[in-house]
mmCIF file of C-alpha atoms in Angstrom:
data_model
loop_
_atom_site.group_PDB
_atom_site.id
_atom_site.type_symbol
_atom_site.label_atom_id
_atom_site.label_comp_id
_atom_site.label_asym_id
_atom_site.label_seq_id
_atom_site.Cartn_x
_atom_site.Cartn_y
_atom_site.Cartn_z
ATOM 1 C CA MET A 1 -4.374 32.075 6.617
ATOM 2 C CA GLU A 2 -6.190 31.462 3.404
ATOM 3 C CA GLU A 3 -7.974 28.116 3.202
ATOM 4 C CA LYS A 4 -7.017 26.035 0.237
ATOM 5 C CA GLU A 5 -7.583 22.466 -0.801
ATOM 6 C CA ILE A 6 -4.325 20.549 -0.890
ATOM 7 C CA SER A 7 -4.178 17.739 -3.417
ATOM 8 C CA GLN A 8 -3.951 14.138 -2.248
ATOM 9 C CA ALA A 9 -0.833 13.807 -4.424
ATOM 10 C CA VAL A 10 0.962 16.436 -2.322
ATOM 11 C CA ILE A 11 -0.306 14.858 0.904
ATOM 12 C CA GLY A 12 0.859 11.475 -0.321
ATOM 13 C CA ARG A 13 4.395 12.868 -0.629
ATOM 14 C CA LEU A 14 4.537 14.441 2.857
ATOM 15 C CA PRO A 15 5.335 11.189 4.734
ATOM 16 C CA ARG A 16 8.342 10.735 2.458
ATOM 17 C CA TYR A 17 9.646 14.238 3.287
ATOM 18 C CA PHE A 18 9.051 13.418 6.931
ATOM 19 C CA ARG A 19 11.047 10.187 6.637
ATOM 20 C CA TYR A 20 14.045 11.783 4.893
ATOM 21 C CA LEU A 21 14.100 14.747 7.261
ATOM 22 C CA GLY A 22 13.971 12.336 10.220
ATOM 23 C CA GLU A 23 17.020 10.542 8.824
ATOM 24 C CA LEU A 24 18.931 13.817 8.323
ATOM 25 C CA LYS A 25 17.999 14.829 11.870
ATOM 26 C CA ASP A 26 19.242 11.479 13.237
ATOM 27 C CA GLU A 27 22.531 12.098 11.420
ATOM 28 C CA GLY A 28 22.848 15.443 13.222
ATOM 29 C CA ILE A 29 22.364 17.558 10.100
ATOM 30 C CA GLU A 30 20.844 20.934 10.946
ATOM 31 C CA ARG A 31 20.092 22.521 7.621
ATOM 32 C CA VAL A 32 19.501 21.395 4.080
ATOM 33 C CA SER A 33 18.943 23.206 0.786
ATOM 34 C CA SER A 34 16.140 22.199 -1.545
ATOM 35 C CA GLN A 35 18.869 21.139 -3.981
ATOM 36 C CA GLU A 36 20.491 18.816 -1.435
ATOM 37 C CA LEU A 37 17.100 17.415 -0.470
ATOM 38 C CA SER A 38 16.381 16.992 -4.169
ATOM 39 C CA ASP A 39 19.576 14.970 -4.631
ATOM 40 C CA ILE A 40 18.901 12.520 -1.825
ATOM 41 C CA MET A 41 15.157 12.193 -2.481
ATOM 42 C CA ARG A 42 15.542 12.058 -6.275
ATOM 43 C CA VAL A 43 12.759 14.540 -6.974
ATOM 44 C CA THR A 44 13.282 17.999 -8.460
ATOM 45 C CA ALA A 45 14.106 20.928 -6.183
ATOM 46 C CA SER A 46 11.222 22.844 -7.724
ATOM 47 C CA GLN A 47 8.794 20.073 -6.767
ATOM 48 C CA ILE A 48 10.046 20.224 -3.188
ATOM 49 C CA ARG A 49 9.622 24.013 -3.055
ATOM 50 C CA GLN A 50 6.167 23.781 -4.605
ATOM 51 C CA ASP A 51 5.030 21.026 -2.251
ATOM 52 C CA LEU A 52 6.212 22.827 0.852
ATOM 53 C CA ASN A 53 4.816 26.165 -0.320
ATOM 54 C CA ASN A 54 1.353 24.627 0.067
ATOM 55 C CA PHE A 55 1.892 24.862 3.800
ATOM 56 C CA GLY A 56 3.503 28.297 3.866
ATOM 57 C CA GLY A 57 7.060 27.630 2.764
ATOM 58 C CA PHE A 58 9.466 27.044 5.701
ATOM 59 C CA GLY A 59 12.559 27.833 3.619
ATOM 60 C CA GLN A 60 14.739 30.936 3.639
ATOM 61 C CA GLN A 61 16.465 32.192 0.500
ATOM 62 C CA GLY A 62 20.176 31.410 0.752
ATOM 63 C CA TYR A 63 19.825 29.416 3.982
ATOM 64 C CA GLY A 64 17.669 26.494 2.962
ATOM 65 C CA TYR A 65 15.557 24.569 5.425
ATOM 66 C CA ASN A 66 16.121 24.068 9.124
ATOM 67 C CA VAL A 67 15.922 20.263 9.348
ATOM 68 C CA GLY A 68 14.593 19.966 12.908
ATOM 69 C CA TYR A 69 11.995 22.691 12.444
ATOM 70 C CA LEU A 70 10.769 21.361 9.102
ATOM 71 C CA TYR A 71 10.591 17.826 10.529
ATOM 72 C CA GLU A 72 8.474 19.044 13.446
ATOM 73 C CA GLU A 73 6.210 21.129 11.243
ATOM 74 C CA ILE A 74 5.556 18.359 8.730
ATOM 75 C CA GLY A 75 4.865 16.051 11.674
ATOM 76 C CA LYS A 76 2.245 18.523 12.915
ATOM 77 C CA ILE A 77 0.702 18.833 9.450
ATOM 78 C CA LEU A 78 0.448 15.038 9.357
ATOM 79 C CA GLY A 79 -1.281 15.088 12.743
ATOM 80 C CA LEU A 80 1.571 13.177 14.389
ATOM 81 C CA ASP A 81 1.653 15.571 17.340
ATOM 82 C CA LYS A 82 -1.595 13.961 18.541
ATOM 83 C CA GLU A 83 -2.221 10.415 19.698
ATOM 84 C CA HIS A 84 -4.594 8.178 17.812
ATOM 85 C CA ASN A 85 -6.427 5.236 19.351
ATOM 86 C CA LEU A 86 -6.757 2.293 16.974
ATOM 87 C CA ILE A 87 -8.549 -1.005 16.872
ATOM 88 C CA ILE A 88 -7.872 -3.824 14.445
ATOM 89 C CA ILE A 89 -10.684 -5.933 13.074
ATOM 90 C CA GLY A 90 -9.257 -9.294 12.059
ATOM 91 C CA ALA A 91 -6.632 -11.079 14.160
ATOM 92 C CA GLY A 92 -5.101 -12.993 11.245
ATOM 93 C CA HIS A 93 -1.483 -12.782 10.145
ATOM 94 C CA LEU A 94 -1.825 -9.301 8.689
ATOM 95 C CA GLY A 95 -3.554 -7.962 11.811
ATOM 96 C CA GLN A 96 -0.827 -9.494 13.947
ATOM 97 C CA ALA A 97 1.885 -8.046 11.720
ATOM 98 C CA LEU A 98 0.442 -4.562 12.178
ATOM 99 C CA VAL A 99 0.051 -4.887 15.962
ATOM 100 C CA ASN A 100 3.666 -5.998 16.203
ATOM 101 C CA TYR A 101 4.992 -3.129 14.125
ATOM 102 C CA MET A 102 6.583 -0.883 16.772
ATOM 103 C CA ASN A 103 7.061 2.131 14.520
ATOM 104 C CA PHE A 104 3.357 2.949 14.514
ATOM 105 C CA GLU A 105 3.365 3.321 18.287
ATOM 106 C CA ARG A 106 6.406 5.602 18.152
ATOM 107 C CA ARG A 107 4.392 7.898 15.864
ATOM 108 C CA GLY A 108 1.435 8.027 18.251
ATOM 109 C CA PHE A 109 -0.726 5.311 16.699
ATOM 110 C CA LEU A 110 -1.758 3.210 19.690
ATOM 111 C CA PHE A 111 -3.432 -0.160 19.207
ATOM 112 C CA ARG A 112 -6.076 -0.436 21.923
ATOM 113 C CA GLY A 113 -8.077 -3.455 20.876
ATOM 114 C CA ILE A 114 -8.247 -6.379 18.465
ATOM 115 C CA PHE A 115 -11.490 -7.991 17.348
ATOM 116 C CA ASP A 116 -12.216 -11.228 15.549
ATOM 117 C CA ASN A 117 -15.306 -13.285 14.846
ATOM 118 C CA ASN A 118 -13.515 -16.616 15.316
ATOM 119 C CA PRO A 119 -14.270 -17.872 18.869
ATOM 120 C CA ASP A 120 -11.049 -19.948 18.852
ATOM 121 C CA VAL A 121 -8.990 -16.783 18.509
ATOM 122 C CA CYS A 122 -10.902 -14.662 21.041
ATOM 123 C CA GLY A 123 -9.209 -14.506 24.410
ATOM 124 C CA ARG A 124 -5.717 -14.841 22.931
ATOM 125 C CA GLN A 125 -3.167 -12.131 23.598
ATOM 126 C CA ILE A 126 -1.223 -10.363 20.856
ATOM 127 C CA ARG A 127 1.516 -8.132 22.255
ATOM 128 C CA GLY A 128 -0.465 -7.914 25.500
ATOM 129 C CA ILE A 129 -3.747 -7.016 23.780
ATOM 130 C CA THR A 130 -6.630 -9.459 24.207
ATOM 131 C CA VAL A 131 -8.546 -10.481 21.091
ATOM 132 C CA ARG A 132 -12.242 -9.777 21.707
ATOM 133 C CA PRO A 133 -15.435 -10.945 20.010
ATOM 134 C CA MET A 134 -17.050 -8.593 17.487
ATOM 135 C CA GLN A 135 -20.088 -8.164 19.751
ATOM 136 C CA GLU A 136 -17.982 -6.076 22.137
ATOM 137 C CA MET A 137 -16.846 -3.673 19.422
ATOM 138 C CA ALA A 138 -19.557 -1.012 19.775
ATOM 139 C CA ARG A 139 -19.029 -0.528 23.490
ATOM 140 C CA PHE A 140 -15.248 -0.688 23.216
ATOM 141 C CA VAL A 141 -15.103 2.005 20.528
ATOM 142 C CA GLN A 142 -17.209 4.366 22.601
ATOM 143 C CA GLU A 143 -15.508 3.730 25.948
ATOM 144 C CA ASN A 144 -11.941 3.974 24.622
ATOM 145 C CA ASP A 145 -12.200 7.002 22.372
ATOM 146 C CA ILE A 146 -11.187 5.006 19.295
ATOM 147 C CA ASP A 147 -10.785 7.131 16.173
ATOM 148 C CA ILE A 148 -9.193 4.724 13.669
ATOM 149 C CA ALA A 149 -10.274 1.187 12.765
ATOM 150 C CA VAL A 150 -7.978 -1.070 10.766
ATOM 151 C CA LEU A 151 -9.795 -3.612 8.608
ATOM 152 C CA THR A 152 -7.831 -6.798 7.980
ATOM 153 C CA ILE A 153 -10.849 -8.981 7.230
ATOM 154 C CA PRO A 154 -12.028 -10.595 3.976
ATOM 155 C CA LYS A 155 -13.884 -8.402 1.513
ATOM 156 C CA ALA A 156 -17.154 -10.284 2.041
ATOM 157 C CA SER A 157 -17.662 -8.806 5.512
ATOM 158 C CA ALA A 158 -15.700 -5.541 5.183
ATOM 159 C CA VAL A 159 -18.504 -3.373 3.800
ATOM 160 C CA GLU A 160 -20.918 -4.307 6.586
ATOM 161 C CA VAL A 161 -18.308 -3.983 9.347
ATOM 162 C CA ALA A 162 -17.268 -0.563 8.010
ATOM 163 C CA GLU A 163 -20.881 0.619 8.205
ATOM 164 C CA GLN A 164 -21.126 -0.601 11.791
ATOM 165 C CA LEU A 165 -17.867 1.127 12.727
ATOM 166 C CA VAL A 166 -19.067 4.416 11.288
ATOM 167 C CA SER A 167 -22.310 4.119 13.280
ATOM 168 C CA TYR A 168 -20.210 3.613 16.452
ATOM 169 C CA GLY A 169 -18.401 6.888 15.793
ATOM 170 C CA ILE A 170 -15.183 5.802 14.032
ATOM 171 C CA LYS A 171 -13.775 8.695 11.953
ATOM 172 C CA GLY A 172 -11.014 6.934 10.019
ATOM 173 C CA ILE A 173 -10.718 3.523 8.398
ATOM 174 C CA TRP A 174 -7.439 1.995 7.284
ATOM 175 C CA ASN A 175 -8.750 -0.591 4.865
ATOM 176 C CA PHE A 176 -6.796 -3.688 3.830
ATOM 177 C CA ALA A 177 -9.882 -5.543 2.565
ATOM 178 C CA HIS A 178 -9.910 -5.794 -1.206
ATOM 179 C CA VAL A 179 -13.080 -3.805 -1.705
ATOM 180 C CA ASP A 180 -13.930 -0.119 -2.019
ATOM 181 C CA LEU A 181 -15.815 1.174 1.017
ATOM 182 C CA HIS A 182 -18.468 3.799 0.476
ATOM 183 C CA VAL A 183 -18.694 5.824 3.655
ATOM 184 C CA PRO A 184 -20.540 9.016 4.579
ATOM 185 C CA LYS A 185 -18.864 12.381 3.964
ATOM 186 C CA GLY A 186 -16.512 13.285 6.773
ATOM 187 C CA ILE A 187 -15.275 9.721 7.278
ATOM 188 C CA GLN A 188 -11.750 9.187 5.991
ATOM 189 C CA VAL A 189 -10.755 5.937 4.292
ATOM 190 C CA GLU A 190 -7.221 5.035 3.326
ATOM 191 C CA ASN A 191 -6.904 1.847 1.284
ATOM 192 C CA VAL A 192 -4.005 -0.564 1.084
ATOM 193 C CA HIS A 193 -4.929 -2.857 -1.780
ATOM 194 C CA LEU A 194 -2.050 -5.318 -1.817
ATOM 195 C CA SER A 195 -3.269 -7.216 -4.894
ATOM 196 C CA ASP A 196 -3.460 -3.989 -6.880
ATOM 197 C CA SER A 197 0.103 -3.176 -5.933
ATOM 198 C CA LEU A 198 1.334 -6.620 -6.972
ATOM 199 C CA MET A 199 -0.550 -6.377 -10.278
ATOM 200 C CA LYS A 200 1.087 -3.023 -10.962
ATOM 201 C CA LEU A 201 4.481 -4.649 -10.443
ATOM 202 C CA SER A 202 3.440 -7.466 -12.773
ATOM 203 C CA TYR A 203 2.429 -4.901 -15.426
ATOM 204 C CA ASN A 204 5.751 -3.095 -15.172
ATOM 205 C CA LEU A 205 7.602 -6.405 -15.419
ATOM 206 C CA SER A 206 5.777 -7.571 -18.538
ATOM 207 C CA SER A 207 5.768 -4.202 -20.308
ATOM 208 C CA HIS A 208 9.493 -4.009 -19.724
ATOM 209 C CA GLN A 209 10.098 -7.528 -21.029
ATOM 210 C CA THR A 210 8.190 -6.711 -24.219
ATOM 211 C CA GLU A 211 10.663 -3.917 -24.928
ATOM 212 C CA LYS A 212 13.575 -6.302 -25.063
ATOM 213 C CA MET B 1 0.993 -0.631 -33.006
ATOM 214 C CA GLU B 2 2.479 2.694 -32.037
ATOM 215 C CA GLU B 3 4.624 2.577 -28.899
ATOM 216 C CA LYS B 4 3.615 5.014 -26.226
ATOM 217 C CA GLU B 5 4.513 5.513 -22.618
ATOM 218 C CA ILE B 6 1.533 4.859 -20.374
ATOM 219 C CA SER B 7 1.479 6.858 -17.165
ATOM 220 C CA GLN B 8 1.843 5.095 -13.815
ATOM 221 C CA ALA B 9 -1.432 6.737 -12.777
ATOM 222 C CA VAL B 10 -3.318 4.898 -15.528
ATOM 223 C CA ILE B 11 -1.523 1.652 -14.718
ATOM 224 C CA GLY B 12 -2.366 2.134 -11.063
ATOM 225 C CA ARG B 13 -6.067 2.200 -11.993
ATOM 226 C CA LEU B 14 -6.008 -0.967 -14.140
ATOM 227 C CA PRO B 15 -6.190 -3.441 -11.223
ATOM 228 C CA ARG B 16 -9.338 -1.685 -10.035
ATOM 229 C CA TYR B 17 -10.970 -2.083 -13.463
ATOM 230 C CA PHE B 18 -9.894 -5.713 -13.397
ATOM 231 C CA ARG B 19 -11.466 -6.207 -9.957
ATOM 232 C CA TYR B 20 -14.808 -4.629 -10.900
ATOM 233 C CA LEU B 21 -14.995 -6.461 -14.220
ATOM 234 C CA GLY B 22 -14.245 -9.722 -12.405
ATOM 235 C CA GLU B 23 -17.169 -9.055 -10.082
ATOM 236 C CA LEU B 24 -19.516 -8.271 -12.987
ATOM 237 C CA LYS B 25 -18.339 -11.443 -14.707
ATOM 238 C CA ASP B 26 -18.990 -13.492 -11.561
ATOM 239 C CA GLU B 27 -22.503 -12.046 -11.482
ATOM 240 C CA GLY B 28 -23.030 -13.301 -15.046
ATOM 241 C CA ILE B 29 -23.186 -9.827 -16.599
ATOM 242 C CA GLU B 30 -22.024 -9.911 -20.228
ATOM 243 C CA ARG B 31 -21.847 -6.305 -21.247
ATOM 244 C CA VAL B 32 -21.529 -2.950 -19.567
ATOM 245 C CA SER B 33 -21.554 0.649 -20.797
ATOM 246 C CA SER B 34 -18.902 3.122 -19.689
ATOM 247 C CA GLN B 35 -21.723 4.978 -17.900
ATOM 248 C CA GLU B 36 -22.749 1.880 -15.912
ATOM 249 C CA LEU B 37 -19.124 1.142 -15.079
ATOM 250 C CA SER B 38 -18.761 4.786 -14.075
ATOM 251 C CA ASP B 39 -21.709 4.488 -11.670
ATOM 252 C CA ILE B 40 -20.400 1.418 -9.856
ATOM 253 C CA MET B 41 -16.757 2.492 -9.816
ATOM 254 C CA ARG B 42 -17.521 6.126 -8.964
ATOM 255 C CA VAL B 43 -15.184 7.589 -11.549
ATOM 256 C CA THR B 44 -16.319 9.554 -14.608
ATOM 257 C CA ALA B 45 -17.258 7.703 -17.800
ATOM 258 C CA SER B 46 -14.836 9.915 -19.714
ATOM 259 C CA GLN B 47 -11.967 8.837 -17.438
ATOM 260 C CA ILE B 48 -12.834 5.196 -18.107
ATOM 261 C CA ARG B 49 -12.891 5.757 -21.869
ATOM 262 C CA GLN B 50 -9.617 7.693 -21.741
ATOM 263 C CA ASP B 51 -7.887 5.054 -19.603
ATOM 264 C CA LEU B 52 -8.972 2.166 -21.805
ATOM 265 C CA ASN B 53 -8.127 4.063 -25.000
ATOM 266 C CA ASN B 54 -4.481 3.879 -23.926
ATOM 267 C CA PHE B 55 -4.650 0.192 -24.774
ATOM 268 C CA GLY B 56 -6.649 0.510 -27.952
ATOM 269 C CA GLY B 57 -10.191 0.997 -26.752
ATOM 270 C CA PHE B 58 -12.183 -2.274 -26.435
ATOM 271 C CA GLY B 59 -15.569 -0.497 -26.496
ATOM 272 C CA GLN B 60 -18.100 -0.305 -29.283
ATOM 273 C CA GLN B 61 -20.301 2.747 -29.776
ATOM 274 C CA GLY B 62 -23.844 1.850 -28.683
ATOM 275 C CA TYR B 63 -22.876 -1.578 -27.347
ATOM 276 C CA GLY B 64 -20.491 -0.776 -24.531
ATOM 277 C CA TYR B 65 -17.872 -3.222 -23.331
ATOM 278 C CA ASN B 66 -17.963 -7.002 -23.461
ATOM 279 C CA VAL B 67 -17.272 -7.825 -19.791
ATOM 280 C CA GLY B 68 -15.532 -11.166 -20.281
ATOM 281 C CA TYR B 69 -13.375 -9.918 -23.134
ATOM 282 C CA LEU B 70 -12.356 -6.713 -21.353
ATOM 283 C CA TYR B 71 -11.580 -8.666 -18.169
ATOM 284 C CA GLU B 72 -9.335 -11.051 -20.118
ATOM 285 C CA GLU B 73 -7.612 -8.250 -22.005
ATOM 286 C CA ILE B 74 -6.881 -6.173 -18.912
ATOM 287 C CA GLY B 75 -5.599 -9.344 -17.256
ATOM 288 C CA LYS B 76 -3.199 -9.825 -20.175
ATOM 289 C CA ILE B 77 -2.089 -6.181 -20.038
ATOM 290 C CA LEU B 78 -1.362 -6.694 -16.332
ATOM 291 C CA GLY B 79 0.696 -9.764 -17.180
ATOM 292 C CA LEU B 80 -1.697 -12.070 -15.310
ATOM 293 C CA ASP B 81 -1.770 -14.568 -18.168
ATOM 294 C CA LYS B 82 1.773 -15.570 -17.165
ATOM 295 C CA GLU B 83 2.958 -17.229 -13.976
ATOM 296 C CA HIS B 84 5.393 -15.466 -11.701
ATOM 297 C CA ASN B 85 7.739 -17.232 -9.311
ATOM 298 C CA LEU B 86 8.181 -15.350 -6.049
ATOM 299 C CA ILE B 87 10.363 -15.569 -2.984
ATOM 300 C CA ILE B 88 9.785 -13.751 0.287
ATOM 301 C CA ILE B 89 12.702 -12.397 2.278
ATOM 302 C CA GLY B 90 11.615 -12.133 5.905
ATOM 303 C CA ALA B 91 9.479 -14.839 7.556
ATOM 304 C CA GLY B 92 7.904 -12.501 10.117
ATOM 305 C CA HIS B 93 4.179 -11.862 10.506
ATOM 306 C CA LEU B 94 3.927 -9.813 7.334
ATOM 307 C CA GLY B 95 5.796 -12.402 5.273
ATOM 308 C CA GLN B 96 3.529 -15.111 6.680
ATOM 309 C CA ALA B 97 0.432 -13.042 5.959
ATOM 310 C CA LEU B 98 1.457 -12.708 2.311
ATOM 311 C CA VAL B 99 2.284 -16.412 1.893
ATOM 312 C CA ASN B 100 -1.118 -17.304 3.331
ATOM 313 C CA TYR B 101 -3.023 -14.971 1.041
ATOM 314 C CA MET B 102 -4.596 -17.376 -1.448
ATOM 315 C CA ASN B 103 -5.665 -14.735 -3.936
ATOM 316 C CA PHE B 104 -2.124 -14.117 -5.134
ATOM 317 C CA GLU B 105 -1.785 -17.736 -6.176
ATOM 318 C CA ARG B 106 -5.084 -17.619 -8.052
ATOM 319 C CA ARG B 107 -3.637 -14.754 -10.100
ATOM 320 C CA GLY B 108 -0.489 -16.681 -10.976
ATOM 321 C CA PHE B 109 1.830 -15.340 -8.274
ATOM 322 C CA LEU B 110 3.426 -18.502 -6.879
ATOM 323 C CA PHE B 111 5.461 -18.369 -3.687
ATOM 324 C CA ARG B 112 8.381 -20.734 -4.202
ATOM 325 C CA GLY B 113 10.638 -19.941 -1.277
ATOM 326 C CA ILE B 114 10.924 -18.064 2.010
ATOM 327 C CA PHE B 115 14.208 -16.812 3.426
ATOM 328 C CA ASP B 116 15.155 -15.502 6.840
ATOM 329 C CA ASN B 117 18.411 -14.764 8.630
ATOM 330 C CA ASN B 118 17.123 -16.019 11.989
ATOM 331 C CA PRO B 119 18.389 -19.604 12.497
ATOM 332 C CA ASP B 120 15.479 -20.328 14.885
ATOM 333 C CA VAL B 121 12.998 -19.741 12.072
ATOM 334 C CA CYS B 122 14.888 -21.606 9.340
ATOM 335 C CA GLY B 123 13.560 -25.103 8.742
ATOM 336 C CA ARG B 124 9.996 -24.173 9.734
ATOM 337 C CA GLN B 125 7.198 -24.685 7.257
ATOM 338 C CA ILE B 126 4.770 -21.961 6.233
ATOM 339 C CA ARG B 127 1.957 -23.331 4.077
ATOM 340 C CA GLY B 128 4.192 -26.168 3.067
ATOM 341 C CA ILE B 129 7.141 -23.934 2.163
ATOM 342 C CA THR B 130 10.343 -24.396 4.149
ATOM 343 C CA VAL B 131 12.035 -21.278 5.506
ATOM 344 C CA ARG B 132 15.652 -21.277 4.297
ATOM 345 C CA PRO B 133 18.771 -19.408 5.401
ATOM 346 C CA MET B 134 19.766 -16.337 3.386
ATOM 347 C CA GLN B 135 22.956 -18.091 2.217
ATOM 348 C CA GLU B 136 20.862 -20.347 -0.025
ATOM 349 C CA MET B 137 19.144 -17.442 -1.742
ATOM 350 C CA ALA B 138 21.513 -16.967 -4.720
ATOM 351 C CA ARG B 139 21.338 -20.587 -5.798
ATOM 352 C CA PHE B 140 17.597 -20.854 -5.183
ATOM 353 C CA VAL B 141 16.833 -17.795 -7.314
ATOM 354 C CA GLN B 142 18.832 -19.151 -10.219
ATOM 355 C CA GLU B 143 17.588 -22.752 -10.023
ATOM 356 C CA ASN B 144 13.913 -21.873 -9.627
ATOM 357 C CA ASP B 145 13.537 -19.133 -12.223
ATOM 358 C CA ILE B 146 12.443 -16.592 -9.594
ATOM 359 C CA ASP B 147 11.438 -13.233 -11.049
ATOM 360 C CA ILE B 148 9.913 -11.397 -8.073
ATOM 361 C CA ALA B 149 11.332 -10.958 -4.570
ATOM 362 C CA VAL B 150 9.145 -9.676 -1.752
ATOM 363 C CA LEU B 151 11.035 -7.760 0.928
ATOM 364 C CA THR B 152 9.447 -7.927 4.369
ATOM 365 C CA ILE B 153 12.614 -7.182 6.307
ATOM 366 C CA PRO B 154 13.633 -4.130 8.335
ATOM 367 C CA LYS B 155 14.913 -1.100 6.442
ATOM 368 C CA ALA B 156 18.450 -1.499 7.829
ATOM 369 C CA SER B 157 19.139 -4.578 5.700
ATOM 370 C CA ALA B 158 16.737 -3.969 2.793
ATOM 371 C CA VAL B 159 19.068 -1.892 0.617
ATOM 372 C CA GLU B 160 21.873 -4.461 0.755
ATOM 373 C CA VAL B 161 19.551 -7.445 0.225
ATOM 374 C CA ALA B 162 17.946 -5.704 -2.758
ATOM 375 C CA GLU B 163 21.378 -5.228 -4.338
ATOM 376 C CA GLN B 164 22.152 -8.927 -3.824
ATOM 377 C CA LEU B 165 18.822 -9.962 -5.333
ATOM 378 C CA VAL B 166 19.441 -7.850 -8.415
ATOM 379 C CA SER B 167 22.873 -9.424 -8.829
ATOM 380 C CA TYR B 168 21.214 -12.891 -8.676
ATOM 381 C CA GLY B 169 18.950 -11.905 -11.570
ATOM 382 C CA ILE B 170 15.711 -10.794 -9.855
ATOM 383 C CA LYS B 171 13.737 -8.462 -12.150
ATOM 384 C CA GLY B 172 11.027 -7.211 -9.777
ATOM 385 C CA ILE B 173 11.007 -6.236 -6.111
ATOM 386 C CA TRP B 174 7.845 -5.841 -4.053
ATOM 387 C CA ASN B 175 9.221 -3.741 -1.245
ATOM 388 C CA PHE B 176 7.572 -3.487 2.192
ATOM 389 C CA ALA B 177 10.718 -2.162 3.904
ATOM 390 C CA HIS B 178 10.382 1.497 4.827
ATOM 391 C CA VAL B 179 13.193 2.731 2.621
ATOM 392 C CA ASP B 180 13.526 3.746 -1.027
ATOM 393 C CA LEU B 181 15.536 1.245 -3.024
ATOM 394 C CA HIS B 182 17.768 2.533 -5.784
ATOM 395 C CA VAL B 183 18.066 -0.209 -8.358
ATOM 396 C CA PRO B 184 19.573 -0.329 -11.846
ATOM 397 C CA LYS B 185 17.444 0.632 -14.839
ATOM 398 C CA GLY B 186 15.308 -2.274 -15.976
ATOM 399 C CA ILE B 187 14.585 -3.533 -12.457
ATOM 400 C CA GLN B 188 11.029 -2.819 -11.321
ATOM 401 C CA VAL B 189 10.293 -1.828 -7.733
ATOM 402 C CA GLU B 190 6.817 -1.484 -6.287
ATOM 403 C CA ASN B 191 6.709 -0.056 -2.765
ATOM 404 C CA VAL B 192 4.123 -0.632 -0.066
ATOM 405 C CA HIS B 193 5.029 1.909 2.587
ATOM 406 C CA LEU B 194 2.501 1.158 5.325
ATOM 407 C CA SER B 195 3.617 4.004 7.593
ATOM 408 C CA ASP B 196 3.183 6.504 4.778
ATOM 409 C CA SER B 197 -0.341 5.264 4.215
ATOM 410 C CA LEU B 198 -1.220 5.551 7.907
ATOM 411 C CA MET B 199 0.247 9.070 8.041
ATOM 412 C CA LYS B 200 -1.876 10.081 5.071
ATOM 413 C CA LEU B 201 -4.954 8.867 6.942
ATOM 414 C CA SER B 202 -3.803 10.817 9.989
ATOM 415 C CA TYR B 203 -3.431 13.961 7.868
ATOM 416 C CA ASN B 204 -6.904 13.587 6.401
ATOM 417 C CA LEU B 205 -8.343 13.032 9.883
ATOM 418 C CA SER B 206 -6.722 16.127 11.385
ATOM 419 C CA SER B 207 -7.333 18.407 8.432
ATOM 420 C CA HIS B 208 -10.987 17.384 8.519
ATOM 421 C CA GLN B 209 -11.264 18.014 12.253
ATOM 422 C CA THR B 210 -9.832 21.520 11.840
ATOM 423 C CA GLU B 211 -12.687 22.377 9.485
ATOM 424 C CA LYS B 212 -15.296 21.738 12.158
#
């Protein structure tokens, strides 16, 4: 198959297809047309066809999409057919919220360790996982085949910790610290900047109020 | 001034400009060229000029941007010169994490109330804010001039709660529930779909590994 670069915009929409298809599947629906999918997802049918064509199509003229098959295939594209081993750096409220979120585990994202630099927190258990001191991170990453690190620490330390993690062999960083990480090529970073999201909401609120 | 629709992509980048300008300001830097800003933000200078031109420019040929002025102006565009009154629905770990995040308050996002349908949690204090039963929500929203509701509840109840909130007069919803909310025109929704973000990271990890 021809190699082509798929835009991050398309990739960003895949989890949403996956979610809607999962819901249709749970409802026992076996096939869906791009028009029906368009109606429930509130995007155009042509966008759906275009997006899915990036991965070779999946649809059949006059039949539509097989829900179960498409769900499986998008899952594979998203890498959900493999397990990922995760650690969380930062055992604060956000770190705890993520560890306690059962859906991640169902999708193959397994939290293996939690690290914190506060000695009062180390030794505590969160959902059966012991919080460890940062000094043990290097060895833990290597011995437990960890591929994703989740950063829920303040921005002041995030850049340095990210560099350490990369040197230990981490390939993916899910970054909640409010700072842009500059990592070597080949390392994947996905940011969740909560403040940015709230500011965007604030913008949309005030620009709408001005219109009144 | 001519009215024009500004794309959500541009708006999505404004908080990042605001963050970098805030850092320059904290470092005592008074002016910056689009090229310098481009170097630290790792976007092209032409993108910066284009983005800022949506709001009337701010730059002067040969001088660059006045850091303090641009920071203030972008803050105003983002609606950060006004205070927002927020409530959180869902006093779980994620709700607690958000209430404890001091930066929101610094930007004028004030958490006024927390609601939960679990009677064991109601009455507890989180950072001095009492957790209240859902039945008190309608009155609280109206008496406390609440404009933003933060949903950190499971998807099963999110759609219904969002509809209630809108009927109480809420204008903005910051939605962490893993479901798309369909709200009337004029109501702003900003989604933080954590699973989608983690799946995107998973995709980028697997597609990169395939290249090896």
